[in-house]
XYZ file of C-alpha atoms in Angstrom:
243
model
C 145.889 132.448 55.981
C 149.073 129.841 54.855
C 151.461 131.016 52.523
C 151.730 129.337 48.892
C 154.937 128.345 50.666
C 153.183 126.178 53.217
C 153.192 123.883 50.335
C 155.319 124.322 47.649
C 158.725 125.494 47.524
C 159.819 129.573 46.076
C 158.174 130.156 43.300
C 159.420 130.241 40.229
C 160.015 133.799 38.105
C 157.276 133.748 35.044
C 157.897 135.419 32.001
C 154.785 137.184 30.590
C 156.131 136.705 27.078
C 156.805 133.414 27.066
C 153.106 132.562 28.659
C 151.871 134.210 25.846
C 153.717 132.623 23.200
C 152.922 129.102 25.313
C 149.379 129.871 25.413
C 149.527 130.179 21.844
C 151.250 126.744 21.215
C 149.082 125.134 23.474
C 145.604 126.791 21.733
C 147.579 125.383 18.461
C 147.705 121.860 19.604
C 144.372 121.746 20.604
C 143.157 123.210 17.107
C 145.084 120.354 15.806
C 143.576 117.803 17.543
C 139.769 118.992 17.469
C 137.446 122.136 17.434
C 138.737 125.018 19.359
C 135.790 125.968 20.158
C 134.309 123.717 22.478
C 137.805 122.879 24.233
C 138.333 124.948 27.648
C 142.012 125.829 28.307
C 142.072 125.889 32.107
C 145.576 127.259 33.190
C 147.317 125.117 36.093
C 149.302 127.889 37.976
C 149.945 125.618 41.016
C 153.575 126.077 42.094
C 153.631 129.451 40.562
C 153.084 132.941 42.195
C 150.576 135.714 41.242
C 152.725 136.774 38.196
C 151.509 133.411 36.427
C 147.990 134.452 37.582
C 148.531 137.965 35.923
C 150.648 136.711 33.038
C 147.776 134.089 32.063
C 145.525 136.677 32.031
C 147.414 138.788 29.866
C 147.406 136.091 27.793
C 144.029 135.613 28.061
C 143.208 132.654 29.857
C 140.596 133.847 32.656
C 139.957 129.796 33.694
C 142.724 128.936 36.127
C 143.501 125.846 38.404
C 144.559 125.198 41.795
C 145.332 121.789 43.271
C 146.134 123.098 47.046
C 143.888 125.124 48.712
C 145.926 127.389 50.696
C 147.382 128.623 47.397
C 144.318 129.266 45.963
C 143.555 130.896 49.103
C 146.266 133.125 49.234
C 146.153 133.931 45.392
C 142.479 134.613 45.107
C 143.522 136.784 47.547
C 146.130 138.378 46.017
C 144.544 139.075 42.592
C 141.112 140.149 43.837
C 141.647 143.339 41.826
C 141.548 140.721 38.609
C 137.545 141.511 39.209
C 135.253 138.201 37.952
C 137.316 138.041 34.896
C 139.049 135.459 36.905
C 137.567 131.925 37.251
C 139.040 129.475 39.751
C 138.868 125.853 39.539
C 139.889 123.407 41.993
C 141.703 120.455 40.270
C 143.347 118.678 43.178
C 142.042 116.005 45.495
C 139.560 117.836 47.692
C 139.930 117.372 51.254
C 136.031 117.942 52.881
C 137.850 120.046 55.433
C 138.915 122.199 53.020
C 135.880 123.326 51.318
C 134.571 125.628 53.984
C 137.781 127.944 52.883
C 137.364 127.924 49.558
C 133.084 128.518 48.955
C 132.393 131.277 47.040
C 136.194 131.361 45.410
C 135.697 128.644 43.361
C 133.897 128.368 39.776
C 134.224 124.726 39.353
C 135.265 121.978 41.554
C 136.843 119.100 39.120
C 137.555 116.202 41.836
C 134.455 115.627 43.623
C 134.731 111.760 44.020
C 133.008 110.543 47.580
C 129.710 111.522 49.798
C 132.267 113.045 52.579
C 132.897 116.221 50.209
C 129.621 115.874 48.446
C 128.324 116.973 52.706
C 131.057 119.146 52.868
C 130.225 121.215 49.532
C 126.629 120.702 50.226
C 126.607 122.583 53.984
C 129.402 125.194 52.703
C 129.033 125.756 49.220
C 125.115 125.172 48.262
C 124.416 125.636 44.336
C 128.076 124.658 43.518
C 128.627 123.545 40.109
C 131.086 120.362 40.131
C 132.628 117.592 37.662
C 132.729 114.248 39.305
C 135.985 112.512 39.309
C 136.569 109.265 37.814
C 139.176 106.637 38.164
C 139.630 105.640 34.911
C 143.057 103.549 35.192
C 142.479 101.184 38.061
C 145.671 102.763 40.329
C 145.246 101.860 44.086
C 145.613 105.418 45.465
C 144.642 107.750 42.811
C 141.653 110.327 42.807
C 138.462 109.272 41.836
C 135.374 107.161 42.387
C 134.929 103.612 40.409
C 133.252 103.666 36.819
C 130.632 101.483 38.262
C 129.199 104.209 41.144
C 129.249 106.833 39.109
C 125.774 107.495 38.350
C 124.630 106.977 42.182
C 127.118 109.760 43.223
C 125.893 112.093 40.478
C 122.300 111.129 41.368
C 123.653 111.731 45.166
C 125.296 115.225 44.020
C 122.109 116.445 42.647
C 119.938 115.581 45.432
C 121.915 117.947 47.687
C 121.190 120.563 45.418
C 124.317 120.869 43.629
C 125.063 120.989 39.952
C 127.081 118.440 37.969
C 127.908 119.255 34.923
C 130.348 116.890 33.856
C 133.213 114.516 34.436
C 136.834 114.777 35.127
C 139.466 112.463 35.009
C 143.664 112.089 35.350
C 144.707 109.738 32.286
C 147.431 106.717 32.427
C 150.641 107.453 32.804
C 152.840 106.297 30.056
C 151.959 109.283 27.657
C 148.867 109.824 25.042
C 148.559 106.120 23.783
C 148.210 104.872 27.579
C 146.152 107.676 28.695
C 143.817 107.062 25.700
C 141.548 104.237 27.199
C 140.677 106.346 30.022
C 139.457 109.245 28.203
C 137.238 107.426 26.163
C 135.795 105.255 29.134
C 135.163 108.751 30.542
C 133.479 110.508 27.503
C 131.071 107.344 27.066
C 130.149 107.766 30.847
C 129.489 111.321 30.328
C 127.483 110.306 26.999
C 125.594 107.840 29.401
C 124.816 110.124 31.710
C 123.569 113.129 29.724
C 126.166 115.436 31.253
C 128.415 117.349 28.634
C 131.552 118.292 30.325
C 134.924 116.352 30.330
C 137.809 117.731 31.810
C 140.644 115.667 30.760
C 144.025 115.971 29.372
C 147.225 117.846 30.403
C 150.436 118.734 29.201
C 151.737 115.268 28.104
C 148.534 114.098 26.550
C 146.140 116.911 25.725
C 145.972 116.117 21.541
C 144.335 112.277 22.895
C 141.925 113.831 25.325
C 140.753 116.239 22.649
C 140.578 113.563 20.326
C 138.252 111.449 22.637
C 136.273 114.391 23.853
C 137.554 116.896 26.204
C 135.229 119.942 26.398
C 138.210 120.994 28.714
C 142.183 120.856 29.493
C 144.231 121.243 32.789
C 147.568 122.345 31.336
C 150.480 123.881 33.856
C 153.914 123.017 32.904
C 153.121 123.658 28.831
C 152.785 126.780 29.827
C 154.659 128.108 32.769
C 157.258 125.253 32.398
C 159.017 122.920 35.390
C 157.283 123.764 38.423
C 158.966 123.458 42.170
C 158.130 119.838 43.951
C 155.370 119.731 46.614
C 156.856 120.121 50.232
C 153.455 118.374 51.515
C 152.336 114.681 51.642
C 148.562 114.189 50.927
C 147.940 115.896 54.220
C 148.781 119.242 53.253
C 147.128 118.585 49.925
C 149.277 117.919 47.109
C 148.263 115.700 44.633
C 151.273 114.866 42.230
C 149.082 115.578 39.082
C 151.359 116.065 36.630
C 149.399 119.070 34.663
């Protein structure tokens, strides 16, 4: 199994009190901007050790979210004593050759965007509940399948026996007013389709996505704070999400 340092540099030291008082802010900001309630906090720990797997916990944040799979490997791994308190979501681009790894770790997988991992989750992880990734901003490059083909791939995800239960998107960068577009294209697609789940919104931009409709957040450096940059290109996984 790869280290987390296969790719990512050391990992930073995490204080448990500060988490807390972080996960409090955060839980704040989201009360501000909507209902509580019905907004997930999903805790980004990627570039961050086991301690900010224990200290979210402690916290009590049970959803957490990797974007490279031998980290989520090695911490799933590492924490199995956690028990199924802990709930792992994949939040990264997914790589089809990855999947086989990572069935029966993961809770959720946010980026499912093309037919290639849609086989891949399909052969290896049958019954998985996903979010469908959207490209919501146009950029060449990013994660995501086009607006338009979203309801064949969700009609295409369901056929092979998964379960989609939402969307998921990454919004513009430029801060909350530029990533605001893109959230609400993505709650009226979810709307569309019947589906209730919208993952959206990260440090930067969370109040916006809340506004427009999150049912869930990906937030990492709001609560952990700067993380170490990726060592790999896309190859090795990373993603440059900047949760």
């Amino acid at each position: 199994m790869a280290d987390v340092s296969d790719t990512v540099g050391p990992s930073p030291a995490v204080d448990p009190s500060a988490v807390a008082e972080r996960v409090e802010e955060v839980r704040a900001r989201i009360a501000r901007a909507g209902d509580p309630d019905r907004v997930r906090l999903v805790a980004v720990t990627k570039g961050f050790g086991p301690d900010a797997v224990a200290a979210a916990l402690a916290a009590g944040v049970h959803d957490l979210g990797e974007s490279y799979a031998p980290e989520l490997a090695a911490k799933a791994l590492a924490t199995q004593s956690a028990g199924p308190e802990v709930r792992w979501h994949f939040v990264g681009r997914l790589q089809s050759n990855k999947v086989r790894r990572l069935a029966g770790v993961v809770h959720l997988w946010h980026s499912v965007d093309r037919r290639s991992v849609v086989d891949a989750l399909a052969r290896h992880a049958a019954g998985a509940t996903v979010l469908v990734q959207v490209n919501v901003t146009g950029a060449p490059g990013q994660g995501g399948c086009e607006p338009t083909a979203v309801p064949e791939l969700v009609a295409e995800i369901g056929a092979r026996g998964l379960e989609v239960t939402g969307l998921m998107c990454v919004g513009a960068p430029g801060g909350p007013t530029a990533a605001r577009p893109g959230f609400r294209r993505l709650h009226a697609l979810a709307d569309d389709l019947g589906i209730a789940e919208c993952s959206m919104g990260m440090s930067g931009d969370l109040e916006a996505a809340v506004e427009e409709g999150a049912t869930m957040v990906r937030v990492g450096t709001a609560l952990f704070g700067a993380r170490p940059a990726p060592r790999a290109g896309p190859r090795g996984g990373a993603t440059g999400l900047r949760h």
